[in-house]
């Protein structure tokens, strides 16, 4: 995709689309029992009004495969909501936007484990820059939202 046209689109869609938290559908999460940041991401979702059903599993990779998350977008946990995959520390704001916009896509990912993303907070407000990636089954990737680094 051409970067410029995409950026224009991003500005047009970056305005928060407010969706009432009440009645938000349930997010099903697969995580390993010892994953602290996975647990903290679940807490972030709950604080933002989502119902969460979390399953502890020995290995999350079969769930990535099942829900169509490509390995290069992998993170520490996999969630599902309304047929969309949520891989890694995806902020609640982008999940609400996903549910409102209903794009033709497989899901959203924040690949890796980014310091300062929801559930990956450190002391203070430090954050590494990261992107929330919208992906599809045909290898399509779009930056759905960009978060700047913060000291
Ligand atoms: Cu994590």
Coordinates of C-alpha atoms and ligand atoms in Angstrom, one line a residue:
X1 CA 0.0 0.0 0.0
X2 CA 1.2 3.5 -0.7
X3 CA 2.3 5.1 2.5
X4 CA 0.9 8.5 1.8
X5 CA -2.7 7.4 0.9
X6 CA -2.6 5.1 3.9
X7 CA -1.6 7.9 6.2
X8 CA -4.5 10.0 5.0
X9 CA -6.8 7.1 5.7
X10 CA -5.3 6.7 9.2
X11 CA -6.0 10.4 10.0
X12 CA -9.5 10.0 8.8
X13 CA -10.1 6.9 10.9
X14 CA -8.1 7.8 13.9
X15 CA -10.9 9.8 15.5
X16 CA -12.2 7.7 18.3
X17 CA -15.3 5.7 17.4
X18 CA -17.2 5.5 20.6
X19 CA -18.9 2.2 21.2
X20 CA -20.7 1.7 24.5
X21 CA -18.7 -0.7 26.7
X22 CA -22.0 -2.2 27.9
X23 CA -23.0 -5.1 25.8
X24 CA -19.4 -5.5 24.4
X25 CA -19.0 -9.1 23.3
X26 CA -16.8 -11.5 25.1
X27 CA -13.1 -11.9 24.3
X28 CA -11.9 -15.4 24.6
X29 CA -8.2 -15.5 25.5
X30 CA -5.6 -18.3 25.3
X31 CA -2.5 -17.8 27.4
X32 CA 0.0 -19.8 29.4
X33 CA -0.6 -19.9 33.2
X34 CA 2.7 -18.3 34.1
X35 CA 2.4 -15.3 31.8
X36 CA 2.1 -12.2 34.0
X37 CA 1.8 -9.7 31.1
X38 CA -1.0 -11.8 29.5
X39 CA -2.9 -11.6 32.8
X40 CA -2.3 -7.8 32.9
X41 CA -3.6 -7.5 29.3
X42 CA -6.8 -9.3 30.4
X43 CA -7.1 -6.9 33.3
X44 CA -6.7 -4.0 30.8
X45 CA -9.6 -5.4 28.7
X46 CA -11.8 -5.8 31.7
X47 CA -11.1 -2.3 32.9
X48 CA -12.2 -1.1 29.5
X49 CA -15.5 -2.9 29.8
X50 CA -14.9 -6.2 28.0
X51 CA -16.0 -9.5 29.3
X52 CA -13.1 -11.9 29.1
X53 CA -13.0 -15.6 29.3
X54 CA -9.3 -16.7 29.8
X55 CA -8.1 -20.2 29.2
X56 CA -4.7 -21.3 30.5
X57 CA -3.0 -23.6 28.0
X58 CA 0.4 -25.2 27.9
X59 CA 1.3 -23.6 24.5
X60 CA -0.4 -20.9 22.6
X61 CA 1.0 -21.7 19.2
X62 CA -1.8 -24.1 18.2
X63 CA -4.3 -21.3 18.9
X64 CA -2.4 -18.9 16.7
X65 CA -2.6 -21.5 14.0
X66 CA -6.2 -22.2 14.6
X67 CA -7.2 -18.5 14.5
X68 CA -5.0 -17.7 11.5
X69 CA -2.3 -15.6 13.2
X70 CA 0.9 -15.7 11.1
X71 CA 4.0 -16.6 13.0
X72 CA 5.8 -13.4 12.2
X73 CA 3.0 -11.5 14.0
X74 CA 3.2 -13.8 17.1
X75 CA 3.1 -12.6 20.6
X76 CA 2.5 -14.2 24.0
X77 CA -1.3 -14.8 23.9
X78 CA -4.1 -15.1 21.4
X79 CA -7.6 -13.8 21.8
X80 CA -10.8 -14.1 19.7
X81 CA -13.7 -11.7 19.5
X82 CA -16.5 -11.8 16.9
X83 CA -14.4 -14.1 14.7
X84 CA -11.4 -11.7 14.8
X85 CA -8.1 -12.8 16.2
X86 CA -6.3 -10.6 18.7
X87 CA -2.6 -11.4 19.0
X88 CA -0.5 -9.9 21.8
X89 CA -1.0 -6.6 23.7
X90 CA -3.7 -5.0 21.5
X91 CA -5.1 -1.9 23.2
X92 CA -8.9 -1.9 23.9
X93 CA -9.3 1.2 21.8
X94 CA -8.3 -0.6 18.6
X95 CA -10.5 -3.6 19.6
X96 CA -13.5 -1.3 19.9
X97 CA -12.7 0.3 16.6
X98 CA -12.3 -3.1 15.0
X99 CA -15.8 -4.1 16.2
X100 CA -17.3 -0.8 15.0
X101 CA -15.6 -0.8 11.5
X102 CA -15.8 -4.6 10.9
X103 CA -13.0 -4.6 8.3
X104 CA -12.5 -7.6 6.1
X105 CA -9.5 -9.0 8.0
X106 CA -8.4 -11.9 10.1
X107 CA -7.5 -9.8 13.1
X108 CA -5.2 -7.4 14.9
X109 CA -1.7 -8.0 16.3
X110 CA 0.9 -6.2 18.3
X111 CA 3.8 -8.5 17.5
X112 CA 6.3 -9.3 20.1
X113 CA 6.2 -7.9 23.6
X114 CA 6.4 -4.1 23.5
X115 CA 7.3 -2.2 26.6
X116 CA 4.5 0.2 27.5
X117 CA 1.7 -1.5 25.5
X118 CA -1.3 -2.5 27.6
X119 CA -0.2 -5.2 30.1
X120 CA 3.4 -4.4 29.4
X121 CA 3.7 -1.3 31.5
X122 CA 6.8 -0.7 33.5
X123 CA 7.3 1.8 36.3
X124 CA 6.7 5.3 35.1
X125 CA 5.2 5.9 31.7
X126 CA 8.0 4.6 29.4
X127 CA 6.8 3.2 26.1
X128 CA 8.6 1.9 23.0
X129 CA 7.0 2.9 19.7
X130 CA 4.8 0.2 18.3
X131 CA 2.1 -0.5 15.7
X132 CA -1.2 -2.3 15.9
X133 CA -1.3 -4.4 12.7
X134 CA -4.4 -5.4 10.9
X135 CA -3.8 -8.6 8.9
X136 CA -5.7 -10.8 6.6
X137 CA -5.4 -14.3 5.2
X138 CA -3.8 -13.2 1.9
X139 CA -0.6 -11.7 3.5
X140 CA -2.2 -8.2 3.7
X141 CA -0.9 -6.0 6.5
X142 CA -2.0 -2.5 7.5
X143 CA -0.9 -0.3 10.3
X144 CA -4.2 0.1 12.1
X145 CA -2.8 2.4 14.7
X146 CA 0.6 3.8 15.7
X147 CA 1.8 4.5 19.2
X148 CA 4.8 6.8 19.6
X149 CA 7.6 6.2 22.0
X150 CA 7.3 8.0 25.4
X151 CA 9.8 8.6 28.1
Ligands
LIG1 CU1 3.1 -10.2 26.8

